């Protein structure tokens, strides 16, 4: 089985210990680091692996000295281990992570991934009463650490994987045809719920707690925050007049419009996307906690299927999310989701398709045709305006815009 993560290329990853970390009797070693692993000290021992929740026998075989039994399933299962010498049961262990160190790996995930999943990781720690370490990208540590003081957040360079009782890899997997790394394909469940499946939790979105810079609104007048950039062109609002006309609309309603993208301009080759004319420029590599302050005091946020939309959701800012590339199940719930079902849409959540993140212009159904990126091009300014007018506190609801 080939495993591939959506954002795997170019990212360092944590190495799983070569030997199981837990010591049992008779020289037996075991752990649950990316599956249930049992190392046998002698030939002739019979190993049973059970799923304690489904009351299923998963594995029953005699091993050899120095051989290691490794379960095919790497996501959370409440395993039971039994080792027999003939008819004598010489070792039994049922999964119990209470007060044990557990590792949740998210080191290759983007900002949206980690915001989508950290709430589930915290719920897992609470349910199992374990000592959880989360491997994340450095910029998000300041967002989460003070919000979850009982969890430990580290980068891939700061973690020593030796000694953990269990490890769970919270990535996006393609080509996992046997569902070894995820019990169900993320394209069917959506980004916001896939970690719940992997960790054996109730299947629901979990809005995380996050930290903000102190202080009130950064500006005194009413304002709207926007983010227009994305990692691939299919995520953009590819309506050529969209952002320009929307900014005029918002300013006419009485708002200042502030852009908080990382980059003013982003693209590849001959395709480049620029910050809309008429916005206030707060782009740049700023601390995420500063971005949260802007979002918490904004009237609302307008963005794409990208990390800053997830940050706005975590900040409890109303999110107008414009995306035809993803199906609404992919993201968190917002009543202000904008998609045009009359054209090609939702290729990102089509299990027949696999995103190629190296192709900035990936459009699997209509590439190099007149219909390329029609999912975003066909979302009209009028549709977005109409959605914004449904926001109860929108200033333009009593005016002429």
PDB file of C-alpha atoms in Angstrom, residues 38-256:
ATOM      1  CA  UNK A  38       4.526  -6.879  19.579  1.00  0.00           C
ATOM      2  CA  UNK A  39       8.146  -8.058  19.528  1.00  0.00           C
ATOM      3  CA  UNK A  40       8.667 -11.750  20.373  1.00  0.00           C
ATOM      4  CA  UNK A  41      11.786 -12.959  22.220  1.00  0.00           C
ATOM      5  CA  UNK A  42      11.526 -16.616  21.207  1.00  0.00           C
ATOM      6  CA  UNK A  43      10.161 -18.899  18.509  1.00  0.00           C
ATOM      7  CA  UNK A  44       6.854 -20.664  19.037  1.00  0.00           C
ATOM      8  CA  UNK A  45       4.939 -17.936  20.849  1.00  0.00           C
ATOM      9  CA  UNK A  46       1.412 -17.358  19.588  1.00  0.00           C
ATOM     10  CA  UNK A  47       0.115 -13.810  19.376  1.00  0.00           C
ATOM     11  CA  UNK A  48      -3.514 -12.744  19.401  1.00  0.00           C
ATOM     12  CA  UNK A  49      -4.629  -9.183  18.645  1.00  0.00           C
ATOM     13  CA  UNK A  50      -8.197  -8.242  19.504  1.00  0.00           C
ATOM     14  CA  UNK A  51     -10.391  -5.217  18.863  1.00  0.00           C
ATOM     15  CA  UNK A  52     -11.913  -4.843  22.312  1.00  0.00           C
ATOM     16  CA  UNK A  53     -14.755  -2.602  21.170  1.00  0.00           C
ATOM     17  CA  UNK A  54     -15.981  -4.769  18.291  1.00  0.00           C
ATOM     18  CA  UNK A  55     -15.139  -8.019  20.122  1.00  0.00           C
ATOM     19  CA  UNK A  56     -13.158  -9.124  17.073  1.00  0.00           C
ATOM     20  CA  UNK A  57     -10.124 -11.358  16.785  1.00  0.00           C
ATOM     21  CA  UNK A  58      -7.859  -9.523  14.342  1.00  0.00           C
ATOM     22  CA  UNK A  59      -4.744 -11.707  14.360  1.00  0.00           C
ATOM     23  CA  UNK A  60      -3.803 -15.174  15.628  1.00  0.00           C
ATOM     24  CA  UNK A  61      -0.455 -16.631  14.592  1.00  0.00           C
ATOM     25  CA  UNK A  62       2.727 -18.240  15.893  1.00  0.00           C
ATOM     26  CA  UNK A  63       5.844 -16.103  15.487  1.00  0.00           C
ATOM     27  CA  UNK A  64       9.598 -16.522  15.434  1.00  0.00           C
ATOM     28  CA  UNK A  65      12.321 -15.216  17.736  1.00  0.00           C
ATOM     29  CA  UNK A  66      13.002 -11.558  17.029  1.00  0.00           C
ATOM     30  CA  UNK A  67       9.902 -11.315  14.861  1.00  0.00           C
ATOM     31  CA  UNK A  68       7.537  -8.407  15.290  1.00  0.00           C
ATOM     32  CA  UNK A  69       3.789  -8.508  14.816  1.00  0.00           C
ATOM     33  CA  UNK A  70       2.460  -5.178  13.504  1.00  0.00           C
ATOM     34  CA  UNK A  71      -1.223  -4.502  12.940  1.00  0.00           C
ATOM     35  CA  UNK A  72      -2.242  -3.296   9.500  1.00  0.00           C
ATOM     36  CA  UNK A  73      -4.513  -0.655  11.030  1.00  0.00           C
ATOM     37  CA  UNK A  74      -2.654   2.436  12.253  1.00  0.00           C
ATOM     38  CA  UNK A  75      -5.535   4.603  13.430  1.00  0.00           C
ATOM     39  CA  UNK A  76      -6.965   4.286  16.962  1.00  0.00           C
ATOM     40  CA  UNK A  77      -8.260   0.859  17.886  1.00  0.00           C
ATOM     41  CA  UNK A  78      -8.597  -0.270  21.488  1.00  0.00           C
ATOM     42  CA  UNK A  79      -6.368  -3.273  21.033  1.00  0.00           C
ATOM     43  CA  UNK A  80      -6.054  -6.269  23.326  1.00  0.00           C
ATOM     44  CA  UNK A  81      -2.856  -8.328  23.190  1.00  0.00           C
ATOM     45  CA  UNK A  82      -2.434 -11.932  24.295  1.00  0.00           C
ATOM     46  CA  UNK A  83       0.743 -13.993  23.985  1.00  0.00           C
ATOM     47  CA  UNK A  84       0.643 -17.751  24.531  1.00  0.00           C
ATOM     48  CA  UNK A  85       3.386 -20.339  25.063  1.00  0.00           C
ATOM     49  CA  UNK A  86       1.518 -23.467  24.123  1.00  0.00           C
ATOM     50  CA  UNK A  87      -1.627 -23.451  26.270  1.00  0.00           C
ATOM     51  CA  UNK A  88      -0.135 -21.050  28.806  1.00  0.00           C
ATOM     52  CA  UNK A  89      -1.085 -17.364  28.626  1.00  0.00           C
ATOM     53  CA  UNK A  90       2.189 -15.600  29.454  1.00  0.00           C
ATOM     54  CA  UNK A  91       1.229 -11.999  28.629  1.00  0.00           C
ATOM     55  CA  UNK A  92      -1.978 -10.020  28.284  1.00  0.00           C
ATOM     56  CA  UNK A  93      -2.442  -6.295  27.890  1.00  0.00           C
ATOM     57  CA  UNK A  94      -5.475  -4.190  27.039  1.00  0.00           C
ATOM     58  CA  UNK A  95      -4.917  -0.712  25.622  1.00  0.00           C
ATOM     59  CA  UNK A  96      -5.014   1.838  28.426  1.00  0.00           C
ATOM     60  CA  UNK A  97      -3.371   5.208  27.809  1.00  0.00           C
ATOM     61  CA  UNK A  98      -4.228   6.691  31.202  1.00  0.00           C
ATOM     62  CA  UNK A  99      -1.273   8.729  32.491  1.00  0.00           C
ATOM     63  CA  UNK A 100       0.880   7.434  29.623  1.00  0.00           C
ATOM     64  CA  UNK A 101       2.635   9.546  26.974  1.00  0.00           C
ATOM     65  CA  UNK A 102       0.858   9.607  23.603  1.00  0.00           C
ATOM     66  CA  UNK A 103       1.943  11.382  20.422  1.00  0.00           C
ATOM     67  CA  UNK A 104      -0.414  13.026  17.920  1.00  0.00           C
ATOM     68  CA  UNK A 105       1.468  13.799  14.721  1.00  0.00           C
ATOM     69  CA  UNK A 106       0.299  16.727  12.589  1.00  0.00           C
ATOM     70  CA  UNK A 107       3.684  17.936  11.379  1.00  0.00           C
ATOM     71  CA  UNK A 108       2.893  18.025   7.664  1.00  0.00           C
ATOM     72  CA  UNK A 109      -0.549  19.596   7.977  1.00  0.00           C
ATOM     73  CA  UNK A 110      -1.352  23.117   6.863  1.00  0.00           C
ATOM     74  CA  UNK A 111      -2.858  25.787   9.113  1.00  0.00           C
ATOM     75  CA  UNK A 112      -6.417  24.701   8.369  1.00  0.00           C
ATOM     76  CA  UNK A 113      -5.627  21.044   9.023  1.00  0.00           C
ATOM     77  CA  UNK A 114      -4.161  21.723  12.432  1.00  0.00           C
ATOM     78  CA  UNK A 115      -7.001  24.037  13.466  1.00  0.00           C
ATOM     79  CA  UNK A 116      -9.505  21.412  12.278  1.00  0.00           C
ATOM     80  CA  UNK A 117      -7.869  18.607  14.255  1.00  0.00           C
ATOM     81  CA  UNK A 118      -6.496  20.035  17.485  1.00  0.00           C
ATOM     82  CA  UNK A 119      -9.914  20.004  19.148  1.00  0.00           C
ATOM     83  CA  UNK A 120     -10.174  16.289  18.461  1.00  0.00           C
ATOM     84  CA  UNK A 121      -6.679  15.705  19.812  1.00  0.00           C
ATOM     85  CA  UNK A 122      -7.627  17.502  23.026  1.00  0.00           C
ATOM     86  CA  UNK A 123     -10.834  15.450  23.266  1.00  0.00           C
ATOM     87  CA  UNK A 124      -8.792  12.248  22.875  1.00  0.00           C
ATOM     88  CA  UNK A 125      -6.486  13.320  25.704  1.00  0.00           C
ATOM     89  CA  UNK A 126      -9.472  14.024  27.951  1.00  0.00           C
ATOM     90  CA  UNK A 127     -11.215  10.748  27.113  1.00  0.00           C
ATOM     91  CA  UNK A 128      -8.138   8.588  27.679  1.00  0.00           C
ATOM     92  CA  UNK A 129      -6.558  10.736  30.434  1.00  0.00           C
ATOM     93  CA  UNK A 130      -3.219  10.482  28.660  1.00  0.00           C
ATOM     94  CA  UNK A 131      -0.264  12.857  28.541  1.00  0.00           C
ATOM     95  CA  UNK A 132      -0.568  14.080  24.959  1.00  0.00           C
ATOM     96  CA  UNK A 133       2.181  15.659  22.871  1.00  0.00           C
ATOM     97  CA  UNK A 134       1.175  17.244  19.554  1.00  0.00           C
ATOM     98  CA  UNK A 135       3.709  17.699  16.747  1.00  0.00           C
ATOM     99  CA  UNK A 136       2.680  20.815  14.814  1.00  0.00           C
ATOM    100  CA  UNK A 137       4.146  23.615  12.720  1.00  0.00           C
ATOM    101  CA  UNK A 138       5.903  26.238  14.810  1.00  0.00           C
ATOM    102  CA  UNK A 139       3.582  29.208  14.019  1.00  0.00           C
ATOM    103  CA  UNK A 140       0.560  27.499  15.592  1.00  0.00           C
ATOM    104  CA  UNK A 141       2.206  26.739  18.940  1.00  0.00           C
ATOM    105  CA  UNK A 142       1.489  30.242  20.209  1.00  0.00           C
ATOM    106  CA  UNK A 143      -2.160  29.802  19.183  1.00  0.00           C
ATOM    107  CA  UNK A 144      -2.664  26.617  21.169  1.00  0.00           C
ATOM    108  CA  UNK A 145      -0.214  26.224  24.051  1.00  0.00           C
ATOM    109  CA  UNK A 146      -1.817  28.594  26.560  1.00  0.00           C
ATOM    110  CA  UNK A 147      -5.291  27.514  25.441  1.00  0.00           C
ATOM    111  CA  UNK A 148      -4.421  23.873  26.201  1.00  0.00           C
ATOM    112  CA  UNK A 149      -1.892  24.004  29.077  1.00  0.00           C
ATOM    113  CA  UNK A 150      -2.393  20.291  29.771  1.00  0.00           C
ATOM    114  CA  UNK A 151      -1.117  19.411  26.274  1.00  0.00           C
ATOM    115  CA  UNK A 152       2.437  19.740  24.983  1.00  0.00           C
ATOM    116  CA  UNK A 153       3.066  21.289  21.572  1.00  0.00           C
ATOM    117  CA  UNK A 154       6.376  20.750  19.790  1.00  0.00           C
ATOM    118  CA  UNK A 155       7.849  20.933  16.308  1.00  0.00           C
ATOM    119  CA  UNK A 156       9.274  17.963  14.458  1.00  0.00           C
ATOM    120  CA  UNK A 157      12.791  19.034  15.494  1.00  0.00           C
ATOM    121  CA  UNK A 158      11.893  19.107  19.184  1.00  0.00           C
ATOM    122  CA  UNK A 159      10.278  15.715  19.690  1.00  0.00           C
ATOM    123  CA  UNK A 160      11.984  12.481  20.700  1.00  0.00           C
ATOM    124  CA  UNK A 161       9.634   9.708  19.576  1.00  0.00           C
ATOM    125  CA  UNK A 162      11.179   7.146  21.927  1.00  0.00           C
ATOM    126  CA  UNK A 163       9.123   6.311  24.989  1.00  0.00           C
ATOM    127  CA  UNK A 164       5.619   7.007  23.704  1.00  0.00           C
ATOM    128  CA  UNK A 165       2.975   4.417  24.518  1.00  0.00           C
ATOM    129  CA  UNK A 166       1.009   5.237  21.351  1.00  0.00           C
ATOM    130  CA  UNK A 167       1.338   7.399  18.234  1.00  0.00           C
ATOM    131  CA  UNK A 168      -1.376   8.558  15.840  1.00  0.00           C
ATOM    132  CA  UNK A 169      -0.633  10.104  12.478  1.00  0.00           C
ATOM    133  CA  UNK A 170      -3.209  12.801  11.684  1.00  0.00           C
ATOM    134  CA  UNK A 171      -2.471  13.422   8.033  1.00  0.00           C
ATOM    135  CA  UNK A 172      -4.523  13.443   4.848  1.00  0.00           C
ATOM    136  CA  UNK A 173      -3.989  10.142   3.066  1.00  0.00           C
ATOM    137  CA  UNK A 174      -4.529   9.220  -0.553  1.00  0.00           C
ATOM    138  CA  UNK A 175      -4.164   5.720  -2.007  1.00  0.00           C
ATOM    139  CA  UNK A 176      -5.069   4.218   1.359  1.00  0.00           C
ATOM    140  CA  UNK A 177      -7.195   1.650  -0.445  1.00  0.00           C
ATOM    141  CA  UNK A 178      -7.354  -0.732   2.525  1.00  0.00           C
ATOM    142  CA  UNK A 179      -8.157   2.067   4.987  1.00  0.00           C
ATOM    143  CA  UNK A 180      -5.113   1.246   7.078  1.00  0.00           C
ATOM    144  CA  UNK A 181      -4.410   4.836   8.148  1.00  0.00           C
ATOM    145  CA  UNK A 182      -7.978   6.144   8.282  1.00  0.00           C
ATOM    146  CA  UNK A 183     -11.198   4.197   8.792  1.00  0.00           C
ATOM    147  CA  UNK A 184     -12.908   6.198   6.066  1.00  0.00           C
ATOM    148  CA  UNK A 185     -11.575   8.377   3.239  1.00  0.00           C
ATOM    149  CA  UNK A 186     -11.220  12.034   4.198  1.00  0.00           C
ATOM    150  CA  UNK A 187     -12.865  13.087   0.950  1.00  0.00           C
ATOM    151  CA  UNK A 188     -16.088  11.517   2.181  1.00  0.00           C
ATOM    152  CA  UNK A 189     -15.923  12.862   5.723  1.00  0.00           C
ATOM    153  CA  UNK A 190     -14.467  16.332   5.203  1.00  0.00           C
ATOM    154  CA  UNK A 191     -11.354  17.870   6.683  1.00  0.00           C
ATOM    155  CA  UNK A 192     -13.182  18.945   9.826  1.00  0.00           C
ATOM    156  CA  UNK A 193     -14.187  15.393  10.858  1.00  0.00           C
ATOM    157  CA  UNK A 194     -11.464  13.070   9.592  1.00  0.00           C
ATOM    158  CA  UNK A 195      -9.412  13.293  12.814  1.00  0.00           C
ATOM    159  CA  UNK A 196     -12.471  12.200  14.803  1.00  0.00           C
ATOM    160  CA  UNK A 197     -12.569   9.004  12.757  1.00  0.00           C
ATOM    161  CA  UNK A 198      -8.822   8.432  13.161  1.00  0.00           C
ATOM    162  CA  UNK A 199      -8.971   8.899  16.946  1.00  0.00           C
ATOM    163  CA  UNK A 200     -12.148   6.912  17.577  1.00  0.00           C
ATOM    164  CA  UNK A 201     -14.167   9.933  18.729  1.00  0.00           C
ATOM    165  CA  UNK A 202     -17.731  11.090  18.072  1.00  0.00           C
ATOM    166  CA  UNK A 203     -17.895  12.269  14.475  1.00  0.00           C
ATOM    167  CA  UNK A 204     -18.410  16.002  14.811  1.00  0.00           C
ATOM    168  CA  UNK A 205     -16.462  19.164  14.184  1.00  0.00           C
ATOM    169  CA  UNK A 206     -14.494  20.506  17.142  1.00  0.00           C
ATOM    170  CA  UNK A 207     -13.857  24.233  17.203  1.00  0.00           C
ATOM    171  CA  UNK A 208     -10.532  24.633  19.041  1.00  0.00           C
ATOM    172  CA  UNK A 209      -9.668  27.093  21.755  1.00  0.00           C
ATOM    173  CA  UNK A 210      -7.057  29.611  20.586  1.00  0.00           C
ATOM    174  CA  UNK A 211      -5.136  32.549  22.020  1.00  0.00           C
ATOM    175  CA  UNK A 212      -5.320  36.149  20.833  1.00  0.00           C
ATOM    176  CA  UNK A 213      -3.091  39.164  21.286  1.00  0.00           C
ATOM    177  CA  UNK A 214      -4.473  41.392  24.010  1.00  0.00           C
ATOM    178  CA  UNK A 215      -6.295  44.607  23.350  1.00  0.00           C
ATOM    179  CA  UNK A 216      -9.515  45.766  21.780  1.00  0.00           C
ATOM    180  CA  UNK A 217     -10.265  46.381  18.109  1.00  0.00           C
ATOM    181  CA  UNK A 218      -7.152  47.346  16.126  1.00  0.00           C
ATOM    182  CA  UNK A 219      -9.156  50.140  14.484  1.00  0.00           C
ATOM    183  CA  UNK A 220     -12.153  52.012  15.832  1.00  0.00           C
ATOM    184  CA  UNK A 221     -14.417  52.031  12.769  1.00  0.00           C
ATOM    185  CA  UNK A 222     -16.446  48.955  11.686  1.00  0.00           C
ATOM    186  CA  UNK A 223     -14.334  46.724   9.495  1.00  0.00           C
ATOM    187  CA  UNK A 224     -14.403  43.481   7.524  1.00  0.00           C
ATOM    188  CA  UNK A 225     -11.391  41.187   7.177  1.00  0.00           C
ATOM    189  CA  UNK A 226     -10.726  39.391   3.893  1.00  0.00           C
ATOM    190  CA  UNK A 227      -8.162  36.845   2.678  1.00  0.00           C
ATOM    191  CA  UNK A 228      -7.936  36.247  -1.061  1.00  0.00           C
ATOM    192  CA  UNK A 229      -4.856  34.038  -1.522  1.00  0.00           C
ATOM    193  CA  UNK A 230      -4.616  30.243  -1.551  1.00  0.00           C
ATOM    194  CA  UNK A 231      -2.135  27.423  -2.157  1.00  0.00           C
ATOM    195  CA  UNK A 232      -3.546  26.321  -5.534  1.00  0.00           C
ATOM    196  CA  UNK A 233      -5.507  28.156  -8.209  1.00  0.00           C
ATOM    197  CA  UNK A 234      -8.613  25.989  -7.855  1.00  0.00           C
ATOM    198  CA  UNK A 235      -9.134  27.414  -4.357  1.00  0.00           C
ATOM    199  CA  UNK A 236      -9.268  31.002  -5.623  1.00  0.00           C
ATOM    200  CA  UNK A 237     -12.413  32.968  -6.341  1.00  0.00           C
ATOM    201  CA  UNK A 238     -11.617  32.937 -10.043  1.00  0.00           C
ATOM    202  CA  UNK A 239     -14.333  35.437 -10.941  1.00  0.00           C
ATOM    203  CA  UNK A 240     -12.167  38.204 -12.491  1.00  0.00           C
ATOM    204  CA  UNK A 241     -14.395  40.983 -11.138  1.00  0.00           C
ATOM    205  CA  UNK A 242     -15.265  39.343  -7.835  1.00  0.00           C
ATOM    206  CA  UNK A 243     -13.027  40.872  -5.217  1.00  0.00           C
ATOM    207  CA  UNK A 244     -12.903  44.336  -6.805  1.00  0.00           C
ATOM    208  CA  UNK A 245     -16.687  44.661  -6.881  1.00  0.00           C
ATOM    209  CA  UNK A 246     -17.103  43.103  -3.440  1.00  0.00           C
ATOM    210  CA  UNK A 247     -14.668  45.554  -1.864  1.00  0.00           C
ATOM    211  CA  UNK A 248     -16.642  48.456  -3.346  1.00  0.00           C
ATOM    212  CA  UNK A 249     -19.848  46.918  -1.974  1.00  0.00           C
ATOM    213  CA  UNK A 250     -18.431  46.513   1.527  1.00  0.00           C
ATOM    214  CA  UNK A 251     -16.997  50.007   1.666  1.00  0.00           C
ATOM    215  CA  UNK A 252     -20.283  51.453   0.433  1.00  0.00           C
ATOM    216  CA  UNK A 253     -22.006  49.682   3.311  1.00  0.00           C
ATOM    217  CA  UNK A 254     -19.789  51.540   5.779  1.00  0.00           C
ATOM    218  CA  UNK A 255     -16.923  49.138   6.421  1.00  0.00           C
ATOM    219  CA  UNK A 256     -13.204  49.459   6.190  1.00  0.00           C
TER     220      UNK A 256
END
